[in-house]
mmCIF file of N, CA and C and ligand atoms in Angstrom:
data_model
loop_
_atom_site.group_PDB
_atom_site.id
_atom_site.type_symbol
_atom_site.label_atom_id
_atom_site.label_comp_id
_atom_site.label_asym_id
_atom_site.label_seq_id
_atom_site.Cartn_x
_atom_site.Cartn_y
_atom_site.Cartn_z
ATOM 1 N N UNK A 8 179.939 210.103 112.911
ATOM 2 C CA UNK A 8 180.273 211.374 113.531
ATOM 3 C C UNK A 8 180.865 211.185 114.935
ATOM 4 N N UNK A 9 180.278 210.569 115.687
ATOM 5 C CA UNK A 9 181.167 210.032 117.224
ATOM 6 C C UNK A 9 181.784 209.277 116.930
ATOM 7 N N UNK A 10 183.117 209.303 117.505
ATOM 8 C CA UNK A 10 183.877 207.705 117.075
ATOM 9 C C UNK A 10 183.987 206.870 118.437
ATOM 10 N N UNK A 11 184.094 207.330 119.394
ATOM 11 C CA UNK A 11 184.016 206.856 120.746
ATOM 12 C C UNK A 11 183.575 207.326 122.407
ATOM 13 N N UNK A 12 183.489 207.023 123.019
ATOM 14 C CA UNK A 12 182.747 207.395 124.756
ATOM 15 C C UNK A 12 184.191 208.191 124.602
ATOM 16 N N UNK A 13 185.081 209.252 124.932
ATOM 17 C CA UNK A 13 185.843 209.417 125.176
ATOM 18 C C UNK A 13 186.319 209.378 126.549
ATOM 19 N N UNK A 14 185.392 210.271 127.514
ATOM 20 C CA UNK A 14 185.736 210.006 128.764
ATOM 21 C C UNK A 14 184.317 210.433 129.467
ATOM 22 N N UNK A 15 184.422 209.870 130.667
ATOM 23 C CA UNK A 15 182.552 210.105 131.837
ATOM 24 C C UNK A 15 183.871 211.179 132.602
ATOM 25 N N UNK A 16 182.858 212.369 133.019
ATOM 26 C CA UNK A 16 183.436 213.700 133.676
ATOM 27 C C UNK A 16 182.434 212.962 134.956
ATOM 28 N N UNK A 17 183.507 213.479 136.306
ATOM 29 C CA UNK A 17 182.595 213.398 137.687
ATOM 30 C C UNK A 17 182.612 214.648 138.374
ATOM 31 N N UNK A 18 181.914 215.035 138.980
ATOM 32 C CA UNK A 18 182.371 216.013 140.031
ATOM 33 C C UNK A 18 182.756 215.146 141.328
ATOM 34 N N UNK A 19 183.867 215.983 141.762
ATOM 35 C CA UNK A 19 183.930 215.565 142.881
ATOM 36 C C UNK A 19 185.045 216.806 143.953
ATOM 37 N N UNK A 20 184.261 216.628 145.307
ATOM 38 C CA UNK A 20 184.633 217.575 146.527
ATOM 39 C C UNK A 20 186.370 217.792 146.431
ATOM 40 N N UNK A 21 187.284 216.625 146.337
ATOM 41 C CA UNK A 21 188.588 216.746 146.957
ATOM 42 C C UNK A 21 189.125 215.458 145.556
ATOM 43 N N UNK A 22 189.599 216.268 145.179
ATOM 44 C CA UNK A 22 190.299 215.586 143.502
ATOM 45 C C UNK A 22 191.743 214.570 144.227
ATOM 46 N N UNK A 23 192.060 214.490 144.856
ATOM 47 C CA UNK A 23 193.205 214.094 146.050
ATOM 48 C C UNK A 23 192.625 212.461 146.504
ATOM 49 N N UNK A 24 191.485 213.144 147.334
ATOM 50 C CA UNK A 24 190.625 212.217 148.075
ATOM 51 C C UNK A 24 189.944 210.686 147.217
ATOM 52 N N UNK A 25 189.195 211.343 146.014
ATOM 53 C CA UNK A 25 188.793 210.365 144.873
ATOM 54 C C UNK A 25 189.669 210.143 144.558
ATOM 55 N N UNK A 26 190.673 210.712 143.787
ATOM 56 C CA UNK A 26 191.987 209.905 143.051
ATOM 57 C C UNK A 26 192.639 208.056 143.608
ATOM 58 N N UNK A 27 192.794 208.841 145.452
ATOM 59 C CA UNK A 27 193.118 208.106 145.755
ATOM 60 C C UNK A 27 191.732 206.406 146.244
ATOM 61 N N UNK A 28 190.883 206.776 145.994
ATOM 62 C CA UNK A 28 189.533 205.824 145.715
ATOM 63 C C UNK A 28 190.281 204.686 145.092
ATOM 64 N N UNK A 29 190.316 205.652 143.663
ATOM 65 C CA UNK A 29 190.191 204.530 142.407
ATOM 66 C C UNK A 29 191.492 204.143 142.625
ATOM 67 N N UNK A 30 192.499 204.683 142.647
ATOM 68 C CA UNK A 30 194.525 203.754 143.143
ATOM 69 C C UNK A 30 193.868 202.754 143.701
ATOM 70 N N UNK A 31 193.482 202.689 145.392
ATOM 71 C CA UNK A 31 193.452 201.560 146.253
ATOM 72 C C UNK A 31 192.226 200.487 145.721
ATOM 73 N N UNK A 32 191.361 200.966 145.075
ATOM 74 C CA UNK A 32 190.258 200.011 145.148
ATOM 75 C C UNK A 32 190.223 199.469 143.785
ATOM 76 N N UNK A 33 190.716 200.161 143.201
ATOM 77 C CA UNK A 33 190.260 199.705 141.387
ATOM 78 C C UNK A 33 191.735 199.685 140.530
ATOM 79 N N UNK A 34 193.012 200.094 141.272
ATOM 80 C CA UNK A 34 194.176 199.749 140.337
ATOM 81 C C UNK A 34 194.552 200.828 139.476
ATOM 82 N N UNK A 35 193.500 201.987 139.745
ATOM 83 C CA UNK A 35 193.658 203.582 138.622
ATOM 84 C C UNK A 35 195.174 203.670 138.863
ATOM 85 N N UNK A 36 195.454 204.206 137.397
ATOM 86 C CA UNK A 36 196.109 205.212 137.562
ATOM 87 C C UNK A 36 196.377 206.655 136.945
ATOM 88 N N UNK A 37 196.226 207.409 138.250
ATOM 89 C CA UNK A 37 195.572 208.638 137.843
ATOM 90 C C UNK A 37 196.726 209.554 137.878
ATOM 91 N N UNK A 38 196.026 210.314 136.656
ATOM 92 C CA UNK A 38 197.973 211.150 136.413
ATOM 93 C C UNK A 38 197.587 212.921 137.369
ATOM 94 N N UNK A 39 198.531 213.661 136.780
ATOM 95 C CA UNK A 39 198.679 214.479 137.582
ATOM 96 C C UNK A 39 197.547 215.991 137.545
ATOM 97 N N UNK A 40 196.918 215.817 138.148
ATOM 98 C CA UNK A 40 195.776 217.135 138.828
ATOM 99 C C UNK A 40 196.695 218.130 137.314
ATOM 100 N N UNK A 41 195.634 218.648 136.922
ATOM 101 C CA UNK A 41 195.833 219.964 135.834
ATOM 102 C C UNK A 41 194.992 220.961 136.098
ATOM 103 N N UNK A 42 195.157 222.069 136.400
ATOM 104 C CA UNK A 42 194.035 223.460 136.138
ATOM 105 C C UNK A 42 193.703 224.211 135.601
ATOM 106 N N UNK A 43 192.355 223.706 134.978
ATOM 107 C CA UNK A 43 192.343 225.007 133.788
ATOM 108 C C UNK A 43 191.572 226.421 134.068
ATOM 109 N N UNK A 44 191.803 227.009 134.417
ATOM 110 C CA UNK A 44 191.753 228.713 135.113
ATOM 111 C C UNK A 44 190.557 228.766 134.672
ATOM 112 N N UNK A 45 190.122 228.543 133.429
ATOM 113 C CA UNK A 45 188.932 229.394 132.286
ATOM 114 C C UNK A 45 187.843 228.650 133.029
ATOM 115 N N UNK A 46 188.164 227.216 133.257
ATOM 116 C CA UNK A 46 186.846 226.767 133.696
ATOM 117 C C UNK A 46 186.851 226.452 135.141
ATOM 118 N N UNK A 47 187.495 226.815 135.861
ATOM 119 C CA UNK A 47 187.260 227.152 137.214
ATOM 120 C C UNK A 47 187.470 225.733 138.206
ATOM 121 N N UNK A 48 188.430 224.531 137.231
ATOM 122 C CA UNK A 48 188.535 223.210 137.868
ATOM 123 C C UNK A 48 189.905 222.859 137.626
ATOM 124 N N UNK A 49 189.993 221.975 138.485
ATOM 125 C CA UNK A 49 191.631 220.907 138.643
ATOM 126 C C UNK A 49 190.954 219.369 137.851
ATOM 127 N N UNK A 50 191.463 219.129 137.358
ATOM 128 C CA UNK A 50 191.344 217.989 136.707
ATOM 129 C C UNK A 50 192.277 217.171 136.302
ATOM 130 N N UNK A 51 192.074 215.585 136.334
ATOM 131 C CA UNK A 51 192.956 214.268 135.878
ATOM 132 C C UNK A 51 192.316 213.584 135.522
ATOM 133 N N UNK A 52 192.926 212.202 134.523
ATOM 134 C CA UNK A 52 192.181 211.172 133.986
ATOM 135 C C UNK A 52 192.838 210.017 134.963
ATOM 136 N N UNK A 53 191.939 208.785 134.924
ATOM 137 C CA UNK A 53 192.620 207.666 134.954
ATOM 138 C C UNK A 53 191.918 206.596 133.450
ATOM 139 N N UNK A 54 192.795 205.882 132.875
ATOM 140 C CA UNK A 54 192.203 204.787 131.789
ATOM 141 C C UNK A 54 191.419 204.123 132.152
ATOM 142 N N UNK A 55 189.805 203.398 131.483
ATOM 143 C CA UNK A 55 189.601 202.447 131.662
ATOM 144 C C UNK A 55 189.636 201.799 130.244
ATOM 145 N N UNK A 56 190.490 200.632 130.041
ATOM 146 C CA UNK A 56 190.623 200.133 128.713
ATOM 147 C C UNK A 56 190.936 201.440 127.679
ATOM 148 N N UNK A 57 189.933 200.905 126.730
ATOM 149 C CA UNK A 57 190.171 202.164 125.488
ATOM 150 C C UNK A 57 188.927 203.820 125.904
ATOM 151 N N UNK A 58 188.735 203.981 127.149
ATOM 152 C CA UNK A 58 187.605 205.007 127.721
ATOM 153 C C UNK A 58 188.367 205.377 128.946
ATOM 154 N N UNK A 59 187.912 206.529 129.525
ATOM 155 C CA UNK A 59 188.373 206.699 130.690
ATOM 156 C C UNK A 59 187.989 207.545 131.743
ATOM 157 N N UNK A 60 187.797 208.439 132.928
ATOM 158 C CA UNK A 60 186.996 209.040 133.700
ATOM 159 C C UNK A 60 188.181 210.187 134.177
ATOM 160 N N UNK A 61 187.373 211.152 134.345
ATOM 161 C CA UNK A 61 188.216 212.738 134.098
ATOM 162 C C UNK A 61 187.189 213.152 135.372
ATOM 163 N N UNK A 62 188.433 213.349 136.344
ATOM 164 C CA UNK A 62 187.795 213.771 138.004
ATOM 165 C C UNK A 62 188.004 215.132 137.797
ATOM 166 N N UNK A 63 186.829 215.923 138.181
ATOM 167 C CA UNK A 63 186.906 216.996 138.433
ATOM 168 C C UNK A 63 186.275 218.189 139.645
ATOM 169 N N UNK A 64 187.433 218.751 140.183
ATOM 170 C CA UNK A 64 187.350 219.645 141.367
ATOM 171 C C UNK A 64 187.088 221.064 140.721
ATOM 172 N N UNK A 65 186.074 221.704 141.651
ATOM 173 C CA UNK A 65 186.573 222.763 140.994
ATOM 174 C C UNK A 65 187.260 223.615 142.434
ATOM 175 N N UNK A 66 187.559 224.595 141.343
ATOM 176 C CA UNK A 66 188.739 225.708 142.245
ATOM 177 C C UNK A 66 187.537 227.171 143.085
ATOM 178 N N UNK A 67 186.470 227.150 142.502
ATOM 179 C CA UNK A 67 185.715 228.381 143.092
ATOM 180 C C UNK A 67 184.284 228.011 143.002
ATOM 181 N N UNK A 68 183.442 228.069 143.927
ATOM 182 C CA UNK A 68 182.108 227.943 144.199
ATOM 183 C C UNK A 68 181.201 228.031 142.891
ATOM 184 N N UNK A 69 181.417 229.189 142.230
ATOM 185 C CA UNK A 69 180.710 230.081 141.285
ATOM 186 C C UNK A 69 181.147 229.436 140.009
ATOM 187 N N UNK A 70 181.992 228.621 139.866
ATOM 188 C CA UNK A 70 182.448 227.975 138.902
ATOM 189 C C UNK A 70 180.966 226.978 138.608
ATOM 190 N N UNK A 71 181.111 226.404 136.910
ATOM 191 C CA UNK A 71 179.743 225.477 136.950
ATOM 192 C C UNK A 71 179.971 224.679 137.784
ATOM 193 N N UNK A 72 181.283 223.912 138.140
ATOM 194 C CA UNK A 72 181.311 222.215 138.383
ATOM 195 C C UNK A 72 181.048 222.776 139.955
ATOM 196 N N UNK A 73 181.417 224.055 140.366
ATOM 197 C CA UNK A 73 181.019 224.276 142.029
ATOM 198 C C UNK A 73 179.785 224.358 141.673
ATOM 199 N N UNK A 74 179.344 224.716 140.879
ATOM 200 C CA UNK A 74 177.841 225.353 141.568
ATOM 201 C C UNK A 74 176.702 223.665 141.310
ATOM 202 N N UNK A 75 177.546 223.198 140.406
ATOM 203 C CA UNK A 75 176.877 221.472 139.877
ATOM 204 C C UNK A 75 176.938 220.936 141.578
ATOM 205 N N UNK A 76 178.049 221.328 142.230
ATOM 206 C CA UNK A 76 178.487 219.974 143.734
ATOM 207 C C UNK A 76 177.621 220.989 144.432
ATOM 208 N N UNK A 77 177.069 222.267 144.666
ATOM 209 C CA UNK A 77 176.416 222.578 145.695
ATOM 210 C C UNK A 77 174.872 221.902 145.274
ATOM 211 N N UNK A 78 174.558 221.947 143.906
ATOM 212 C CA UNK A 78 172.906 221.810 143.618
ATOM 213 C C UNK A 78 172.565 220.268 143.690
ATOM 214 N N UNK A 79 173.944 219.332 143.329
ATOM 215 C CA UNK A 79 173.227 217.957 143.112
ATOM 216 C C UNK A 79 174.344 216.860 144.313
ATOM 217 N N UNK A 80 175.322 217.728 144.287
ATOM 218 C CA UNK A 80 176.536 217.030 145.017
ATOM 219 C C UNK A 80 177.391 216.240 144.697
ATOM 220 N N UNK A 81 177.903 214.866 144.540
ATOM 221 C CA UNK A 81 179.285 214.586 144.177
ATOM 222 C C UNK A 81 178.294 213.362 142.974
ATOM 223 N N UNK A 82 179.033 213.437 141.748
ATOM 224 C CA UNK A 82 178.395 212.462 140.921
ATOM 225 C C UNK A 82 178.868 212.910 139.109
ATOM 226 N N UNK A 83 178.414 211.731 138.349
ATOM 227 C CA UNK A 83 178.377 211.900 137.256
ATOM 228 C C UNK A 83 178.099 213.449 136.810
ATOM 229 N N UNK A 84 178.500 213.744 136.001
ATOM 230 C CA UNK A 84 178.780 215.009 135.750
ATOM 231 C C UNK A 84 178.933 215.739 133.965
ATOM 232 N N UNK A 85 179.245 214.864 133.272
ATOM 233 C CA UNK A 85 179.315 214.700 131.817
ATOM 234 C C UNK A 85 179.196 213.827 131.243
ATOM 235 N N UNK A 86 179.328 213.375 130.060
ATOM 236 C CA UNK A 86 179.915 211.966 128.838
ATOM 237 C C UNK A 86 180.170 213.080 127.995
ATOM 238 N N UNK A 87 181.868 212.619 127.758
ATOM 239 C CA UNK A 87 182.560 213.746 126.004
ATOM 240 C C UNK A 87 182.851 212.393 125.200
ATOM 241 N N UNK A 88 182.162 212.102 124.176
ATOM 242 C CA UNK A 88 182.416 211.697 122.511
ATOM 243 C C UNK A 88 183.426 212.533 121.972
ATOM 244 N N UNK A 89 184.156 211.896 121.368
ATOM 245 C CA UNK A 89 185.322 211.346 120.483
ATOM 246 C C UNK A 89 185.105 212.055 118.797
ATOM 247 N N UNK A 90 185.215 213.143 118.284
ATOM 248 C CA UNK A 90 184.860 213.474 116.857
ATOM 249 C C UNK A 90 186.164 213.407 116.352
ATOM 250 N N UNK A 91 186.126 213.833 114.551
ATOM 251 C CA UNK A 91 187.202 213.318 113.872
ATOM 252 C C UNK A 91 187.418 215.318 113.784
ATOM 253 N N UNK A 92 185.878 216.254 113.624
ATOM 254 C CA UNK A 92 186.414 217.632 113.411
ATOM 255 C C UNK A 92 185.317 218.370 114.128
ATOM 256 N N UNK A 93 185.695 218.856 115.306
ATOM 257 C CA UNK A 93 184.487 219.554 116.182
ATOM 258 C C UNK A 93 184.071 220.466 115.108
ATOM 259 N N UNK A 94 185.015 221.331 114.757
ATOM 260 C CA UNK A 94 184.087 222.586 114.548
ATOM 261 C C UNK A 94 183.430 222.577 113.182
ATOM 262 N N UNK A 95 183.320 221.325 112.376
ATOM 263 C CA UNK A 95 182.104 220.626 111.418
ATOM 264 C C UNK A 95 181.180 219.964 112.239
ATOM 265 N N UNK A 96 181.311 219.370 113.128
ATOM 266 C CA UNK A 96 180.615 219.020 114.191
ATOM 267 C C UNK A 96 179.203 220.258 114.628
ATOM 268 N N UNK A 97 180.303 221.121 115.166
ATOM 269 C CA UNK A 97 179.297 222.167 115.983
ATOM 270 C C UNK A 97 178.767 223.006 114.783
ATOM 271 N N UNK A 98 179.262 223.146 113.690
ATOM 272 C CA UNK A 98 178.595 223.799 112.671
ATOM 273 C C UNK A 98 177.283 223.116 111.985
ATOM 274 N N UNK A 99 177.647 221.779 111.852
ATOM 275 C CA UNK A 99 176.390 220.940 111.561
ATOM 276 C C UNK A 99 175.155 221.160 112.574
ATOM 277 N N UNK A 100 175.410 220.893 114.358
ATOM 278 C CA UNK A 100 174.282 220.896 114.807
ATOM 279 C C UNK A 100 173.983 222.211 115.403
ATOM 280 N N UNK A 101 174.710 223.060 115.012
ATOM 281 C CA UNK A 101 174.085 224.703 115.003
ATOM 282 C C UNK A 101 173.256 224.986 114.000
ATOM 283 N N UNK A 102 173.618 224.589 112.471
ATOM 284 C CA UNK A 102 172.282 224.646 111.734
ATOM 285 C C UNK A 102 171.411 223.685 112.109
ATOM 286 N N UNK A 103 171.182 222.675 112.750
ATOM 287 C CA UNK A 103 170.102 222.234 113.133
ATOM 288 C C UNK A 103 169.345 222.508 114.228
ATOM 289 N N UNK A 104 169.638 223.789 114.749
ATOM 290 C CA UNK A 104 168.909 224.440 116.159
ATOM 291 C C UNK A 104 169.270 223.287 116.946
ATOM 292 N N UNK A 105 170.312 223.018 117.420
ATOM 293 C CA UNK A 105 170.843 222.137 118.576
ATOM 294 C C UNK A 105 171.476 223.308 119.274
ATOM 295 N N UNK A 106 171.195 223.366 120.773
ATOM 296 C CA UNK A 106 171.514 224.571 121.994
ATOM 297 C C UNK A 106 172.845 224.020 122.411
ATOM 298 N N UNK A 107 173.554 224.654 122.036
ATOM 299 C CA UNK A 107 175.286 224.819 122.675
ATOM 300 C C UNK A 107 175.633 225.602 123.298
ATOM 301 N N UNK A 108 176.372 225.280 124.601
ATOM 302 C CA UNK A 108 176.862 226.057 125.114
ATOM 303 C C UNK A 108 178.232 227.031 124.531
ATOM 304 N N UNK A 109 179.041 226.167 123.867
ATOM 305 C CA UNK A 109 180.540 226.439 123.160
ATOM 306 C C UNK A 109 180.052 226.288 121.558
ATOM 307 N N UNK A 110 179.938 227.513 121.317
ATOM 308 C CA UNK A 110 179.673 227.091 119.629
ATOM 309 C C UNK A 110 181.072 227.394 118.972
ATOM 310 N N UNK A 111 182.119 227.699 119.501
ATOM 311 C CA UNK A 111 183.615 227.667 118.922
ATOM 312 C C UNK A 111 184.273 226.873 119.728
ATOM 313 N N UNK A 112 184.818 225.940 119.489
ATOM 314 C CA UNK A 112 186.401 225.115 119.778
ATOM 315 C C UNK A 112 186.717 225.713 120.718
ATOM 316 N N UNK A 113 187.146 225.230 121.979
ATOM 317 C CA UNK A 113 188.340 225.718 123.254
ATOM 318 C C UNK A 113 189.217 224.911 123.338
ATOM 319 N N UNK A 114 190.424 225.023 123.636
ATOM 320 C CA UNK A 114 191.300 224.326 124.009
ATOM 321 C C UNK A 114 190.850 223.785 125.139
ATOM 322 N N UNK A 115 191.314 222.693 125.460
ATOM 323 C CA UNK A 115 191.220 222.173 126.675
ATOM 324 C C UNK A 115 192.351 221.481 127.193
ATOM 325 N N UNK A 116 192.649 220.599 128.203
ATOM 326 C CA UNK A 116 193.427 219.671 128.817
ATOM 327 C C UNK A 116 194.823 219.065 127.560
ATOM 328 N N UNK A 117 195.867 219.459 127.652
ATOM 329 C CA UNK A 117 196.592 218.679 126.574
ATOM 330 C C UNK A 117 196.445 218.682 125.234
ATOM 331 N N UNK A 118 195.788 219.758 125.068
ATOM 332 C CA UNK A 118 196.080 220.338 123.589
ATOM 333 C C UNK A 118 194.644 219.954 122.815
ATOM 334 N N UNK A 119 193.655 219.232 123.811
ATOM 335 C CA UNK A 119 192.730 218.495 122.587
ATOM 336 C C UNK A 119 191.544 220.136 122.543
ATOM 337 N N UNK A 120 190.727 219.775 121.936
ATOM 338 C CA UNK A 120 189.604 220.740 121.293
ATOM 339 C C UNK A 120 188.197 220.039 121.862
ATOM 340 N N UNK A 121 187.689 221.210 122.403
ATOM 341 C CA UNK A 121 186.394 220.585 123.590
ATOM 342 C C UNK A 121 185.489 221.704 122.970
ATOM 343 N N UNK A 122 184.082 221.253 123.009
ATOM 344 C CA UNK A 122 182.954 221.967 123.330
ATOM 345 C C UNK A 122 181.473 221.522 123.793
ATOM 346 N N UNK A 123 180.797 222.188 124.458
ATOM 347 C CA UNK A 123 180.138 221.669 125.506
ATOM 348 C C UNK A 123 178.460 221.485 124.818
ATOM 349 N N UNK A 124 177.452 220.769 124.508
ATOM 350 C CA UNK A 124 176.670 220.807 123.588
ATOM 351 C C UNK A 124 174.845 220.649 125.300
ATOM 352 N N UNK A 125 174.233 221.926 125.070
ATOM 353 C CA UNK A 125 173.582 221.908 126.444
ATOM 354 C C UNK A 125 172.482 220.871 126.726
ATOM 355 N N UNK A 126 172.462 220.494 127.994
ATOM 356 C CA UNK A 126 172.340 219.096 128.290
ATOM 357 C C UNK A 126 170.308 218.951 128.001
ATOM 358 N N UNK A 127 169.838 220.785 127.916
ATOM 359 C CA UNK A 127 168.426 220.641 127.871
ATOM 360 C C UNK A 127 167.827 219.860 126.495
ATOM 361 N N UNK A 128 168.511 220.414 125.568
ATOM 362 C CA UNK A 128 168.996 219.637 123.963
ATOM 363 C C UNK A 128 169.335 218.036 124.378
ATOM 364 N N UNK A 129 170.168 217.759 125.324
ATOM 365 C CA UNK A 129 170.800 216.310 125.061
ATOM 366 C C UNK A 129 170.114 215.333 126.248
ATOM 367 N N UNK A 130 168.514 215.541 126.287
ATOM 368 C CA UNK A 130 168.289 214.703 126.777
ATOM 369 C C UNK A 130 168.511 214.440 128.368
ATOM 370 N N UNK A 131 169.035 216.055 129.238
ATOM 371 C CA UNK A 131 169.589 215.932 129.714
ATOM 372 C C UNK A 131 170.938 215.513 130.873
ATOM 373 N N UNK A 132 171.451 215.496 129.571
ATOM 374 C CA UNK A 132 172.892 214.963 130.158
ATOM 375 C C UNK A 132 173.818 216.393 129.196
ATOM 376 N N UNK A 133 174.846 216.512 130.330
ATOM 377 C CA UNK A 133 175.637 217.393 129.390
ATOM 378 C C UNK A 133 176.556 216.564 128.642
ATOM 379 N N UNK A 134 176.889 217.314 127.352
ATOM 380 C CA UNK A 134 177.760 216.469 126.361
ATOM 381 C C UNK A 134 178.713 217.281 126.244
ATOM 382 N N UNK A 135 179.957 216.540 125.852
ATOM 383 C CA UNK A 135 181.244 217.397 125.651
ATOM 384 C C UNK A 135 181.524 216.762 124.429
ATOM 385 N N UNK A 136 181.798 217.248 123.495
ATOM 386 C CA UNK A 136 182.623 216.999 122.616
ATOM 387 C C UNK A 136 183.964 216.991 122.075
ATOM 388 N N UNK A 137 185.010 216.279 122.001
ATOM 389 C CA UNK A 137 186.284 216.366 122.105
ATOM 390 C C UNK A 137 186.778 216.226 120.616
ATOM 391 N N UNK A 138 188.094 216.900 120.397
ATOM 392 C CA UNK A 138 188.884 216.581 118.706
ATOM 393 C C UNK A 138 190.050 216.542 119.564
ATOM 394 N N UNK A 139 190.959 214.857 119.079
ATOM 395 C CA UNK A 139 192.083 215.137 119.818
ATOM 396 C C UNK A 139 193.296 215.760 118.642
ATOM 397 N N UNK A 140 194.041 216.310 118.904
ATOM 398 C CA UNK A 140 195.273 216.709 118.165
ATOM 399 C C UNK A 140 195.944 215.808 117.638
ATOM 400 N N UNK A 141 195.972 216.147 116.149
ATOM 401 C CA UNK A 141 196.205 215.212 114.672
ATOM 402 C C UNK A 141 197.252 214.091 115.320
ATOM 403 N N UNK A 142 198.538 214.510 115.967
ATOM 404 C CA UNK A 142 199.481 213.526 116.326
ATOM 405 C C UNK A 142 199.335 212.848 117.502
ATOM 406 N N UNK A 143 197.883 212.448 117.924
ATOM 407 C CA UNK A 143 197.465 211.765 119.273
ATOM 408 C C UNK A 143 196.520 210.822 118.834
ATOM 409 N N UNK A 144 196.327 209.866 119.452
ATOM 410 C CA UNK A 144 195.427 208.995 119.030
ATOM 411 C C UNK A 144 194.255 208.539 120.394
ATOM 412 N N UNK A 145 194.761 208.616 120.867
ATOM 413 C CA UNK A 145 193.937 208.842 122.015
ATOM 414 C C UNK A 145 194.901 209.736 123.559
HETATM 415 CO CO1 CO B 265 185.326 216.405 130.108
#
């Protein structure tokens, strides 16, 4: 059912500021800041190998990832796994009384299919679940 780590989500204060972290110190390369309105953040990836880390700012306080940087401050923030069909996915662990936040598919970042599975259920850690679009491979 998982096929891979897809990407570690961070919060972080100034998406600019970190970006430029990982360029000078670690060789990233981090593509271009995206915003997705619905969830209240700017976001980019950089690769690591076949995995990769998805910085995220958000745009308004009240947003989760603001209200995540006021309660805990700048840090790990997610792990999203890699599925072949979310919404068999989320249908499977909805009949198994597994607490989701997204029990339908959202679009997310570049066309892929995200939903958020709640972190009190996962041990707490929040989980994202990703389906990338049939003609993408990663
Ligand atoms: Co994510």
């Amino acid at each position: 059912m998982l096929k891979k780590i897809y990407h570690l989500g961070y919060a972080v204060e100034d998406i600019t500021v970190a970006a430029r972290f990982y360029e000078e110190h670690f060789g990233a390369r981090v593509g271009k800041p995206e915003e997705v309105e619905e969830q209240g953040i700017v976001a980019t990836m950089f690769d690591v190998g076949e995995s990769r880390i998805e910085l995220l700012e958000p745009t308004r306080p009240d947003s989760p990832v603001g209200k995540f940087l006021e309660k805990r401050g700048e840090g790990f923030h997610h792990v999203a796994f890699q599925v072949d069909d979310l919404e068999a996915t989320l249908k499977e662990l909805k009949e198994s009384g597994v607490d989701l936040i997204d029990e339908k598919p959202r679009v997310g970042a570049g066309g892929t299919l995200t939903a958020f599975v709640h972190p009190r259920d996962a041990h707490g850690v929040l989980t994202e679940l990703v389906e990338l679009p049939k003609d993408r491979e990663r």
